[in-house]
CSV table of C-alpha atoms in Angstrom, one decimal:
chain,number,residue,atom,x,y,z
A,1,MET,CA,137.4,37.0,76.2
A,2,ASN,CA,140.2,34.7,74.8
A,3,ASP,CA,140.4,35.6,71.3
A,4,HIS,CA,140.0,32.1,70.3
A,5,ALA,CA,136.8,31.4,72.4
A,6,PHE,CA,133.4,31.9,70.7
A,7,ALA,CA,130.9,35.0,71.8
A,8,PRO,CA,127.8,33.4,73.2
A,9,GLU,CA,125.7,34.3,70.0
A,10,GLU,CA,128.3,32.8,67.5
A,11,ARG,CA,128.1,29.4,69.7
A,12,ASP,CA,124.8,29.3,70.0
A,13,ALA,CA,124.2,30.0,66.0
A,14,LEU,CA,126.9,26.8,65.2
A,15,TYR,CA,124.8,25.0,67.5
A,16,LYS,CA,122.1,26.3,65.6
A,17,ALA,CA,123.0,25.4,61.9
A,18,ILE,CA,123.9,22.0,64.0
A,19,PHE,CA,120.0,20.8,65.2
A,20,SER,CA,118.9,22.6,62.6
A,21,ARG,CA,120.6,21.0,59.3
A,22,ARG,CA,118.3,18.6,56.8
A,23,ASP,CA,118.7,16.3,54.7
A,24,VAL,CA,116.2,17.9,52.1
A,25,ARG,CA,114.8,16.3,49.1
A,26,GLY,CA,111.6,17.4,48.0
A,27,GLN,CA,111.2,21.6,48.8
A,28,PHE,CA,113.7,23.3,47.1
A,29,ALA,CA,112.9,26.4,45.5
A,30,PRO,CA,113.9,27.2,41.8
A,31,ASP,CA,116.0,30.6,42.6
A,32,PRO,CA,119.5,30.8,41.5
A,33,VAL,CA,122.0,30.4,43.8
A,34,PRO,CA,124.9,33.3,43.5
A,35,ASP,CA,128.0,32.8,42.8
A,36,ALA,CA,129.2,34.5,46.0
A,37,VAL,CA,127.1,32.0,48.1
A,38,LEU,CA,127.7,29.1,46.2
A,39,THR,CA,131.7,30.0,46.5
A,40,ARG,CA,131.4,30.3,50.6
A,41,VAL,CA,129.9,27.3,50.8
A,42,LEU,CA,132.5,25.5,48.6
A,43,THR,CA,135.1,27.2,51.3
A,44,ALA,CA,133.6,25.7,53.9
A,45,ALA,CA,133.9,22.9,52.7
A,46,HIS,CA,137.9,23.7,51.6
A,47,HIS,CA,138.5,24.2,54.8
A,48,ALA,CA,137.8,20.8,56.4
A,49,PRO,CA,140.0,18.7,58.7
A,50,SER,CA,142.1,16.4,56.2
A,51,VAL,CA,144.8,13.3,57.1
A,52,GLY,CA,148.6,14.8,56.3
A,53,PHE,CA,146.4,18.2,55.1
A,54,MET,CA,146.2,16.0,51.5
A,55,GLN,CA,143.2,18.1,50.8
A,56,PRO,CA,141.8,14.7,48.4
A,57,TRP,CA,138.8,16.5,47.6
A,58,ASN,CA,137.8,18.4,44.3
A,59,PHE,CA,134.1,19.5,43.3
A,60,ILE,CA,132.1,19.0,40.8
A,61,VAL,CA,129.1,21.8,39.8
A,62,VAL,CA,126.4,20.3,37.8
A,63,GLN,CA,124.0,22.5,36.6
A,64,ASP,CA,123.4,21.6,32.9
A,65,PRO,CA,119.3,20.0,32.9
A,66,ALA,CA,120.8,17.5,30.1
A,67,VAL,CA,123.7,15.8,32.6
A,68,LYS,CA,120.6,16.3,36.4
A,69,ALA,CA,118.7,14.1,33.7
A,70,GLN,CA,120.8,11.5,33.2
A,71,ILE,CA,122.2,11.1,36.7
A,72,HIS,CA,118.0,11.2,38.0
A,73,ALA,CA,118.0,8.1,35.2
A,74,ASP,CA,120.0,6.3,36.8
A,75,PHE,CA,118.5,7.3,41.1
A,76,SER,CA,115.6,5.9,39.2
A,77,GLN,CA,116.7,2.7,38.1
A,78,ALA,CA,118.8,2.9,41.2
A,79,ASN,CA,115.8,3.2,43.6
A,80,GLU,CA,113.9,0.6,42.0
A,81,GLU,CA,116.2,-1.9,42.3
A,82,ALA,CA,116.7,-1.2,46.3
A,83,ALA,CA,112.7,-0.7,46.8
A,84,ALA,CA,112.7,-4.6,46.0
A,85,LEU,CA,114.9,-4.8,49.1
A,86,PHE,CA,112.6,-4.4,51.1
A,87,THR,CA,109.0,-6.4,52.0
A,88,GLY,CA,105.5,-5.7,53.5
A,89,GLU,CA,104.8,-2.4,54.9
A,90,ARG,CA,108.3,-1.3,54.7
A,91,LYS,CA,108.0,-1.6,51.1
A,92,ALA,CA,105.6,0.5,50.8
A,93,LEU,CA,106.4,3.1,53.2
A,94,TYR,CA,109.6,2.8,51.1
A,95,SER,CA,108.0,4.2,47.8
A,96,ARG,CA,106.6,7.0,49.0
A,97,LEU,CA,109.0,8.4,50.6
A,98,LYS,CA,110.9,11.3,47.9
A,99,LEU,CA,114.4,10.3,48.0
A,100,GLU,CA,116.5,13.3,46.0
A,101,GLY,CA,115.5,16.4,44.3
A,102,ILE,CA,118.0,15.9,41.5
A,103,ARG,CA,116.3,18.0,38.9
A,104,GLU,CA,114.4,20.4,41.2
A,105,ALA,CA,117.9,21.9,42.8
A,106,PRO,CA,118.7,24.8,41.3
A,107,VAL,CA,122.4,22.9,41.6
A,108,ASN,CA,123.9,19.2,42.1
A,109,LEU,CA,127.7,19.1,43.3
A,110,CYS,CA,130.0,15.6,43.3
A,111,ILE,CA,132.7,15.7,45.8
A,112,THR,CA,135.2,13.4,45.1
A,113,CYS,CA,138.3,11.8,46.8
A,114,ASP,CA,141.6,11.9,44.6
A,115,ARG,CA,144.0,8.9,46.8
A,116,GLU,CA,146.9,10.0,44.5
A,117,ARG,CA,147.6,13.4,45.6
A,118,SER,CA,149.7,13.0,47.9
A,119,GLY,CA,150.9,10.6,46.9
A,120,PRO,CA,151.8,6.8,48.1
A,121,VAL,CA,152.7,7.3,51.7
A,122,VAL,CA,150.6,9.9,53.4
A,123,LEU,CA,151.3,11.2,56.8
A,124,GLY,CA,148.7,10.0,59.0
A,125,ARG,CA,147.5,7.5,56.6
A,126,THR,CA,149.8,4.7,57.0
A,127,HIS,CA,148.0,2.8,59.1
A,128,ILE,CA,144.3,4.0,58.2
A,129,PRO,CA,144.3,3.8,54.8
A,130,THR,CA,140.5,5.3,54.3
A,131,MET,CA,141.5,8.4,56.5
A,132,ASP,CA,141.6,10.2,52.6
A,133,LEU,CA,137.8,9.1,52.1
A,134,TYR,CA,136.9,10.4,56.0
A,135,SER,CA,138.3,13.7,55.1
A,136,CYS,CA,135.7,14.0,52.4
A,137,VAL,CA,133.2,13.3,54.2
A,138,CYS,CA,134.2,16.0,56.6
A,139,ALA,CA,134.5,18.4,53.6
A,140,VAL,CA,130.7,17.5,52.7
A,141,GLN,CA,129.5,18.3,56.6
A,142,ASN,CA,131.2,21.2,56.6
A,143,LEU,CA,129.6,22.7,53.2
A,144,TRP,CA,126.3,21.5,54.9
A,145,LEU,CA,126.6,23.4,57.8
A,146,ALA,CA,127.3,26.4,55.4
A,147,ALA,CA,124.5,25.8,53.4
A,148,ARG,CA,122.3,25.9,56.3
A,149,ALA,CA,124.1,29.0,57.9
A,150,GLU,CA,122.9,30.6,54.3
A,151,GLY,CA,120.0,29.3,54.3
A,152,LEU,CA,120.4,27.2,52.2
A,153,GLY,CA,118.7,23.2,51.6
A,154,VAL,CA,121.3,20.3,51.0
A,155,GLY,CA,120.3,16.5,49.9
A,156,TRP,CA,122.7,13.5,50.1
A,157,VAL,CA,121.9,11.2,47.2
A,158,SER,CA,123.1,7.9,47.9
A,159,ILE,CA,120.9,5.5,45.6
A,160,LEU,CA,123.0,5.4,42.4
A,161,HIS,CA,125.2,3.3,40.4
A,162,GLU,CA,129.3,4.4,40.9
A,163,ASP,CA,130.1,3.6,37.0
A,164,LYS,CA,126.9,5.2,35.5
A,165,LEU,CA,127.6,8.7,38.1
A,166,ARG,CA,131.5,8.4,36.7
A,167,GLU,CA,130.1,8.6,33.4
A,168,ALA,CA,128.0,10.8,33.4
A,169,LEU,CA,130.1,13.0,35.1
A,170,GLY,CA,133.7,12.0,33.5
A,171,ILE,CA,135.0,10.7,36.0
A,172,PRO,CA,138.5,9.3,36.0
A,173,GLU,CA,138.8,5.5,36.8
A,174,ARG,CA,141.0,7.0,39.9
A,175,ILE,CA,138.7,9.2,41.5
A,176,VAL,CA,136.1,7.9,44.0
A,177,PRO,CA,132.7,9.8,43.7
A,178,VAL,CA,131.9,10.7,47.4
A,179,ALA,CA,129.0,12.0,47.8
A,180,TYR,CA,126.6,13.5,45.4
A,181,LEU,CA,124.3,16.7,46.7
A,182,CYS,CA,121.2,18.6,45.9
A,183,LEU,CA,122.0,22.0,46.8
A,184,GLY,CA,119.2,25.3,46.7
A,185,TYR,CA,117.3,27.5,48.4
A,186,VAL,CA,113.5,26.2,50.2
A,187,SER,CA,110.3,26.8,50.4
A,188,HIS,CA,111.1,25.8,54.7
A,189,PHE,CA,113.4,23.4,56.7
A,190,HIS,CA,110.8,20.4,58.8
A,191,GLU,CA,111.4,21.0,62.2
A,192,THR,CA,112.7,17.2,62.6
A,193,PRO,CA,114.4,14.8,60.1
A,194,GLU,CA,111.7,13.7,57.1
A,195,LEU,CA,112.4,10.2,57.3
A,196,GLU,CA,111.4,10.3,61.4
A,197,LYS,CA,109.5,12.0,60.5
A,198,ALA,CA,107.7,9.4,57.8
A,199,GLY,CA,108.1,6.9,60.5
A,200,TRP,CA,111.0,5.0,59.5
A,201,ARG,CA,113.5,5.2,62.1
A,202,SER,CA,113.5,7.6,65.1
A,203,ARG,CA,117.0,9.3,66.9
A,204,LEU,CA,118.4,7.0,69.1
A,205,PRO,CA,119.4,7.8,72.9
A,206,LEU,CA,122.5,9.5,73.1
A,207,GLU,CA,123.1,7.6,76.3
A,208,ASP,CA,122.7,4.4,74.5
A,209,LEU,CA,126.0,5.0,72.6
A,210,VAL,CA,128.4,6.7,74.6
A,211,PHE,CA,130.3,4.2,76.5
A,212,ARG,CA,133.6,4.8,79.4
A,213,ASP,CA,136.8,3.4,78.4
A,214,ARG,CA,135.8,0.0,76.6
A,215,TRP,CA,132.9,-1.1,74.7
A,216,GLY,CA,130.2,-1.8,76.7
A,217,GLU,CA,130.6,-0.2,80.0
A,218,THR,CA,128.2,2.9,80.4
A,219,THR,CA,129.4,3.9,83.9
């Protein structure tokens, strides 16, 4: 077998992590995440692809209850504002959803992007300037899959005011917060995504999303 090839069981393990990954909100256990495990998932994130190999990310590990409480307070305000944007049955369903585990998760993690890390001209970013931000999202996905393989749940909290997040974590103005994540061991992983289970949305059929050669062409 080619040294670079995956054995069938290795390939299957990768797909298992992908298909069983969930956005976790409500089933975090209080057990601490060992430093060695946290280092492994951060190392996986750090090995994500990045435009021009600029590695624009930083990782702020948040475990102080006071800091978590400050961020949770902002979430509560932002969540009320978000709920007001929906109407009727959608609003009622939204109000029943648990959309964060900030205080319950033993570790919170903010992944940021330093857009100046490689100077003003970055290989590969010359014509699509947002490629550094996309690189940081790749780091999020690497971390998420590694966490799933470690038996850890991850929840992405996006209902936050960016300025309040900067203030709580002391993030400089030039640094862009990309993702605020809740991380920890969980009581269980749902068989299907929680939003699908709650009736918010269903997964779209793959065949409706794949085009051939040109937009809209399916054959």
